[in-house]
Tab-separated table of C-alpha atoms in Angstrom:
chain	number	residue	atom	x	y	z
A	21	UNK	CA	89.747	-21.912	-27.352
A	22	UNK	CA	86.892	-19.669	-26.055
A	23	UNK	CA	84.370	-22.167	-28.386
A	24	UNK	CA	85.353	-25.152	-26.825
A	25	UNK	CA	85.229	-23.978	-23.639
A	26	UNK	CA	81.757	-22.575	-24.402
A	27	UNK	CA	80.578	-26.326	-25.521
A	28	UNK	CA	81.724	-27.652	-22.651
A	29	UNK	CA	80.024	-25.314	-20.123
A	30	UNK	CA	76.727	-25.697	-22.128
A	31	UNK	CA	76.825	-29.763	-22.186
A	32	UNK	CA	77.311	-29.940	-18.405
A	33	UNK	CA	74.308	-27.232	-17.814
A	34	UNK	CA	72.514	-29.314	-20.385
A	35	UNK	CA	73.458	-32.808	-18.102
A	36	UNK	CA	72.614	-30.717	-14.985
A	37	UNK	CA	69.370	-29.550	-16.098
A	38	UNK	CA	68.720	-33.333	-17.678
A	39	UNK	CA	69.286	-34.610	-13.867
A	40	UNK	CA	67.273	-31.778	-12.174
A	41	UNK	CA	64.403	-32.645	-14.395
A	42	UNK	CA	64.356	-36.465	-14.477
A	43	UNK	CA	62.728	-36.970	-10.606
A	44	UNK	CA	59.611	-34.896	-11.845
A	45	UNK	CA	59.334	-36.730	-14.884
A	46	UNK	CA	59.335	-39.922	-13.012
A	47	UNK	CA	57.118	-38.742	-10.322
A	48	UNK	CA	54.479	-37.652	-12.999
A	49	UNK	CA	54.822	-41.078	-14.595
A	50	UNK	CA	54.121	-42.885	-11.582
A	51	UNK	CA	51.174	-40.743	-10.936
A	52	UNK	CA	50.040	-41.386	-13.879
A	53	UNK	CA	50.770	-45.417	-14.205
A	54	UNK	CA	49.266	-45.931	-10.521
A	55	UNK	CA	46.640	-43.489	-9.910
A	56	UNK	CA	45.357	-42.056	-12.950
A	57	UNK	CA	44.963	-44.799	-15.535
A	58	UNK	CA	43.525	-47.031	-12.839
A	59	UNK	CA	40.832	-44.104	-12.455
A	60	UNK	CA	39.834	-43.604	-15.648
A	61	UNK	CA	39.326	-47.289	-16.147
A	62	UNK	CA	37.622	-48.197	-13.331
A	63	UNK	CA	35.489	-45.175	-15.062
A	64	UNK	CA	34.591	-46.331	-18.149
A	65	UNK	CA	33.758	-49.943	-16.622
A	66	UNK	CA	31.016	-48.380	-14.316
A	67	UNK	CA	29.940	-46.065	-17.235
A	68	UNK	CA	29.593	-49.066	-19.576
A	69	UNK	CA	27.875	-50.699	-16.440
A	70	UNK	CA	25.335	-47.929	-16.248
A	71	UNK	CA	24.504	-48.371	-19.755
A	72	UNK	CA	23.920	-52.209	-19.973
A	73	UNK	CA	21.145	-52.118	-17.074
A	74	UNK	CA	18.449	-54.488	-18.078
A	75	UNK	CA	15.371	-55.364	-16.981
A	76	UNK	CA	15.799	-58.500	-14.471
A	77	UNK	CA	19.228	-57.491	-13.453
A	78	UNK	CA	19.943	-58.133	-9.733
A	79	UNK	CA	21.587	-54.659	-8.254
A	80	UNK	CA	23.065	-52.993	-5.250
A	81	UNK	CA	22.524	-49.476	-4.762
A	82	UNK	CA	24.980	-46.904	-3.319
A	83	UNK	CA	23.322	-47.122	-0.050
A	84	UNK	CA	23.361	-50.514	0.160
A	85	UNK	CA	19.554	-51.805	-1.465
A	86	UNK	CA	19.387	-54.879	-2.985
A	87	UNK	CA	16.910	-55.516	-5.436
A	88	UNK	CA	15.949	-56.444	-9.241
A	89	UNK	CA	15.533	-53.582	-11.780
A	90	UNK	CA	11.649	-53.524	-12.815
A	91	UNK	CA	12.138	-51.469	-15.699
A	92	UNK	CA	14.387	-49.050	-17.147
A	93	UNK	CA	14.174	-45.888	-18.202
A	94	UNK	CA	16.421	-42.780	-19.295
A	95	UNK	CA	18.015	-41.537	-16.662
A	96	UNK	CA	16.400	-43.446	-13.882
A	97	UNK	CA	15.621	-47.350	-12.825
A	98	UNK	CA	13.176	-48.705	-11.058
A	99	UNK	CA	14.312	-51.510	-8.572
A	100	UNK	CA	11.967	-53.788	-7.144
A	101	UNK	CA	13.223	-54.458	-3.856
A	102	UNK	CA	9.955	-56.811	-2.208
A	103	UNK	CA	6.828	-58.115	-3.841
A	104	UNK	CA	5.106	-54.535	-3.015
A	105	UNK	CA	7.879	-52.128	-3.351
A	106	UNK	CA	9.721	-50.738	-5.910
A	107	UNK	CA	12.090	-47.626	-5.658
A	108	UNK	CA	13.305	-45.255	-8.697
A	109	UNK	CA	17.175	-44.562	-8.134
A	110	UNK	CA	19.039	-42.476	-10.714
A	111	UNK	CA	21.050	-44.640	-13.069
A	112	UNK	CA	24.340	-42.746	-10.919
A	113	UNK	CA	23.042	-44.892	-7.620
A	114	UNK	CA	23.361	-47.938	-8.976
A	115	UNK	CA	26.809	-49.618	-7.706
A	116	UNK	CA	27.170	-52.853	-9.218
A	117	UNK	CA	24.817	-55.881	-10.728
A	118	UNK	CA	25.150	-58.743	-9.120
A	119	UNK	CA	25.971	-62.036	-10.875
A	120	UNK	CA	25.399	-65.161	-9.750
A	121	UNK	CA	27.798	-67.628	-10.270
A	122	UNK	CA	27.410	-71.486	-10.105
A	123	UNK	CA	29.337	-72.852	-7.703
A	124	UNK	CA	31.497	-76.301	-8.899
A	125	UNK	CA	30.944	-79.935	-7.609
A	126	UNK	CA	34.051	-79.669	-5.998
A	127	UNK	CA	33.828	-76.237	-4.178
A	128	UNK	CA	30.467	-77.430	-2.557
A	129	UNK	CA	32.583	-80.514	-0.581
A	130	UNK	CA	35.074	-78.171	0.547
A	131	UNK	CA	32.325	-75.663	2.211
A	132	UNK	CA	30.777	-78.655	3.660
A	133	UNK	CA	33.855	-80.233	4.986
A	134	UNK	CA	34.529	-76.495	6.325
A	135	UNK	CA	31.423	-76.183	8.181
A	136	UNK	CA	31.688	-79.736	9.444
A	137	UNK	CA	34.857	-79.007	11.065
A	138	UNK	CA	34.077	-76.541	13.697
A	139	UNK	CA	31.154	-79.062	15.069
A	140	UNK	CA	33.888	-81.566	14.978
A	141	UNK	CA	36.185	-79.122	16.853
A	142	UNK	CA	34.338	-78.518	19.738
A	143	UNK	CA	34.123	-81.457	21.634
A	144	UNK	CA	38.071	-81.594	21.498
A	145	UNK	CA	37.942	-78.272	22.716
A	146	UNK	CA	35.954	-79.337	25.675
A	147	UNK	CA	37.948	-82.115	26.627
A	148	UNK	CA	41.037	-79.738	26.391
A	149	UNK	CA	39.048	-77.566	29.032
A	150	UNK	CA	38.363	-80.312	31.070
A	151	UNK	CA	42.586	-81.571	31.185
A	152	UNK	CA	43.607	-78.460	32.893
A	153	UNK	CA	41.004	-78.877	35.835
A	154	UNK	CA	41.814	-82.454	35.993
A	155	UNK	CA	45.646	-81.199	36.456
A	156	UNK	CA	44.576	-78.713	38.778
A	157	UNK	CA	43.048	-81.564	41.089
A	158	UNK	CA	45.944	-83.786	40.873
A	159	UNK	CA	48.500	-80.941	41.898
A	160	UNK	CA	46.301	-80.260	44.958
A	161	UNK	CA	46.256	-84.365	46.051
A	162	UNK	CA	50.125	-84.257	45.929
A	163	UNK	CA	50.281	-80.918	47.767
A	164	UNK	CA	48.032	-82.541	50.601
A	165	UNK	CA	49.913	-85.664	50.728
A	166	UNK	CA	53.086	-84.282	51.532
């Protein structure tokens, strides 16, 4: 009687500590799925970035210079950022190479039928202007000929 009793007081103490354990496991897996792995890759992609810098490549610095790397060497680059001027950054200041990407047939007529529309826009915009004052005149005549 005494054993069974025993079994039963350890499998609810074993339940309880089961359930008083669970909400840290899930908050470390969280952590882990949301901040940490994202970290760590984002990582390795600027590491592997940093390694593939080329002579040519078109770059952004940390602070915001753009330029073209002029050559490369071990720990530094040298960006050319005007015809005259070139700049040696540490391989760390580097923030990302730009790529230029061609831009489709059909993309082109959409940014041109974009930038055609606000031209198009604002006469209709001043004739809407011009309606209220027009109103504004007419309530005045009715006002005066009562």
């Amino acid at each position: 009687m005494s054993f069974q009793l025993f079994l039963q007081t350890a499998a609810s103490s074993s339940q309880s500590f089961l359930m008083s354990v669970l909400p840290f496991v899930l908050i470390i897996g969280i952590f882990y799925f949301f901040i940490i792995r994202p970290q760590n890759k984002k990582q390795k992609e600027t590491e592997n970035m940093l390694a593939s810098l080329q002579k040519g490549d078109k770059v952004v610095t940390i602070g915001g210079i753009h330029g073209v790397i002029s050559s490369v060497k071990e720990k530094t680059v040298i960006v050319k950022v005007d015809d005259n001027t070139k700049l040696e950054f540490t391989r760390s200041a580097i923030a990302n190479v730009v790529r230029d990407k061609p831009v489709a047939a059909g993309k082109k007529d959409k940014k041109a039928a974009a930038s055609a529309e606000p031209t198009a826009a604002v006469p209709a915009a001043a004739e809407s202007a011009s309606e209220p004052a027009a109103a504004e005149t007419t309530a005045a005549d009715s006002t005066e000929e009562k």
